[in-house]
C-alpha positions as CSV (number, residue, x, y, z in Angstrom):
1,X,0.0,0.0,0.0
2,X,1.4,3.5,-1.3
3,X,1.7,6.2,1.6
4,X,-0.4,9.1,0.1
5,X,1.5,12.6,0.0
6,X,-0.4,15.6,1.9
7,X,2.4,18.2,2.1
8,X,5.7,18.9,0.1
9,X,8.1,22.1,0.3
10,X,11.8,22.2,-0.8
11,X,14.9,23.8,0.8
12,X,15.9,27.5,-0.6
13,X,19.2,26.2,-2.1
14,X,17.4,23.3,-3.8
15,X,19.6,20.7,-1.7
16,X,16.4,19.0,0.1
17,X,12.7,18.1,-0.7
18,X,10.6,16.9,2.2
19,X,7.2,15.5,1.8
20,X,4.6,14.6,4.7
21,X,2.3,11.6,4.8
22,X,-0.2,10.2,7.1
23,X,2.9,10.2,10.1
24,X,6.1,9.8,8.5
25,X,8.2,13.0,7.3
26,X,10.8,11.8,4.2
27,X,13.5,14.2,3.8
28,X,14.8,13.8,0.2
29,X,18.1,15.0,-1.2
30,X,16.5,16.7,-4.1
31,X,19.9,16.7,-7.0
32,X,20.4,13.2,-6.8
33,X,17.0,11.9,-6.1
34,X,17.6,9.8,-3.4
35,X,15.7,9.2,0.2
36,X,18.2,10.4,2.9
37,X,16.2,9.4,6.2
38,X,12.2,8.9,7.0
39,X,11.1,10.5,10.2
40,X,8.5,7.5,11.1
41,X,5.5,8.3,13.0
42,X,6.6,12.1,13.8
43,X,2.9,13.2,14.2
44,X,-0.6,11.2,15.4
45,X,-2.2,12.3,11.9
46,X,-1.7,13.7,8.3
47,X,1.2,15.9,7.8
48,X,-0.6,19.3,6.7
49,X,2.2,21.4,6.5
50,X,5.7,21.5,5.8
51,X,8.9,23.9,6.0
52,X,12.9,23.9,5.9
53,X,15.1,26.4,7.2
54,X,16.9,29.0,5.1
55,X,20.2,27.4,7.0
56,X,19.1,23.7,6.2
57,X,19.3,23.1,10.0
58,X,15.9,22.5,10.8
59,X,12.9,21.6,9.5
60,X,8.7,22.0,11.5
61,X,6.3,20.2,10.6
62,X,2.3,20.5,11.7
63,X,0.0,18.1,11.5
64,X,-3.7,17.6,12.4
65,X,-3.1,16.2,15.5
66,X,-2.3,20.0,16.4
67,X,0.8,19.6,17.4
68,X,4.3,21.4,15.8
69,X,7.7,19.8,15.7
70,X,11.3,21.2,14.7
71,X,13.3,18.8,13.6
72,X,17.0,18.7,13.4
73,X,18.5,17.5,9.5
74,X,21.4,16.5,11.1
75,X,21.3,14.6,13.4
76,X,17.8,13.8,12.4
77,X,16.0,13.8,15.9
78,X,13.3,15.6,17.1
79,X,14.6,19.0,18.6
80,X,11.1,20.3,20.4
81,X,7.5,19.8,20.1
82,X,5.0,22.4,20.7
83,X,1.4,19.6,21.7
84,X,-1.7,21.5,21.4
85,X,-0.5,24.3,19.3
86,X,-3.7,25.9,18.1
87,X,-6.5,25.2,20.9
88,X,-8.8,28.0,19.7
89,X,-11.8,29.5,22.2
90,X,-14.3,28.2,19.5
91,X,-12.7,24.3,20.3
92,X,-14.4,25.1,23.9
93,X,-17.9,26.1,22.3
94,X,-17.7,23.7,20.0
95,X,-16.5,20.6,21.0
96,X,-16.8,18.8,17.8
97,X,-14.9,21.1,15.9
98,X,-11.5,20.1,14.3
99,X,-9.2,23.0,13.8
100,X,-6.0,21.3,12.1
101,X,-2.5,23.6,11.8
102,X,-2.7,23.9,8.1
103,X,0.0,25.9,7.9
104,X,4.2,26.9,8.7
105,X,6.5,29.2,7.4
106,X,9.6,30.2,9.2
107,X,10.9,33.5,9.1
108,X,14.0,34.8,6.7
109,X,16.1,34.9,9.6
110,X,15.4,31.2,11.2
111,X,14.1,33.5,14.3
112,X,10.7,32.8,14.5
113,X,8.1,30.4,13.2
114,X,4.6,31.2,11.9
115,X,1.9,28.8,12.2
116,X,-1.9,29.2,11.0
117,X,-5.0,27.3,11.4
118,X,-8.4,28.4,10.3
119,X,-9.0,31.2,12.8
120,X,-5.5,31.6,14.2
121,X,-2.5,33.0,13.1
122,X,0.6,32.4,15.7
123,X,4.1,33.7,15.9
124,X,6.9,31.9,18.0
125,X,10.2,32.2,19.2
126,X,12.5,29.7,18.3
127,X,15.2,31.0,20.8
128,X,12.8,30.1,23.7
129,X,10.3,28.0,22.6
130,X,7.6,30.0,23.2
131,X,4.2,31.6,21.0
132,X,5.1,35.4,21.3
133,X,1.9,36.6,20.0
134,X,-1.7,35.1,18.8
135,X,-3.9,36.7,15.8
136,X,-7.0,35.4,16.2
137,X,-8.2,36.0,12.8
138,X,-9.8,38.0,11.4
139,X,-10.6,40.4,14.0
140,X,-6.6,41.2,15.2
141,X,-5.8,41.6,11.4
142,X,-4.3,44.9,12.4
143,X,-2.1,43.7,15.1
144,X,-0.5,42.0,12.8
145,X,0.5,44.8,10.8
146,X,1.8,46.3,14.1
147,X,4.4,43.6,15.0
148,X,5.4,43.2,10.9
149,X,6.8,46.5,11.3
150,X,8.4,46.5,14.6
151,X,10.1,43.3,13.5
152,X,11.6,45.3,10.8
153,X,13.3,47.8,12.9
154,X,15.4,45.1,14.3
């Protein structure tokens, strides 16, 4: 039985492709087409979302089971996990709502993370392992705005 796909991204320097399946994470070395290790069971459901670091260092992952990983590409262990990353107020109402992460990017500068689920938008610190700020969209829109450009002043 063929593992189906659910997420993909490649490396800025072309060197790795990674692609996420129902809970295994492949990291490919993408010139010479060739499997380079298989993260097995790194998440307790589908793989939503995928992304490398501009270093090559790391790599998160998010799945639906809500939970974000950062994962080291050489040594290829786990390096922290974030469980329960996008527990919204409307999860509380709404008990039999799923609200997957559907979504990572990491910053230009390896710094920070950004995760998003349907009505959440988070930022965290990769320094100290911690969420630094929550948009819960779309009402916060603005805040955003606010910490794009004091980010840039840095």
């Amino acid at each position: 039985m063929k593992a189906e796909v659910y997420s993909v991204c490649i490396s800025r320097n072309d060197k790795y492709l990674v692609t996420g399946s129902q809970r295994d994470i492949k990291l490919w070395d993408f010139q010479e087409k060739e499997l380079i290790y298989t993260f097995r069971k790194a998440h307790d459901g589908p793989i939503t979302a995928l992304a490398i670091s501009n270093k090559n260092g790391y790599l998160a992952s998010v799945s639906v089971d809500k939970a974000i990983k950062i994962w080291d590409v050489v040594y290829m262990d786990c390096l922290h996990i974030f469980r329960k990353a996008h527990d919204s107020r409307q999860e509380w109402i709404w008990l039999s709502k799923i609200d997957p992460i559907s979504g990572v990017v990491i910053s230009s500068d390896d710094r920070y993370i950004i995760t998003h689920s349907t009505d959440q938008v988070k930022i965290w610190d990769l320094n100290d392992a911690t969420c630094i700020h929550t948009i819960n969209y779309p009402h916060e829109s603005k805040l955003f705005n606010n910490f794009v450009s004091d980010s840039k002043a840095d």
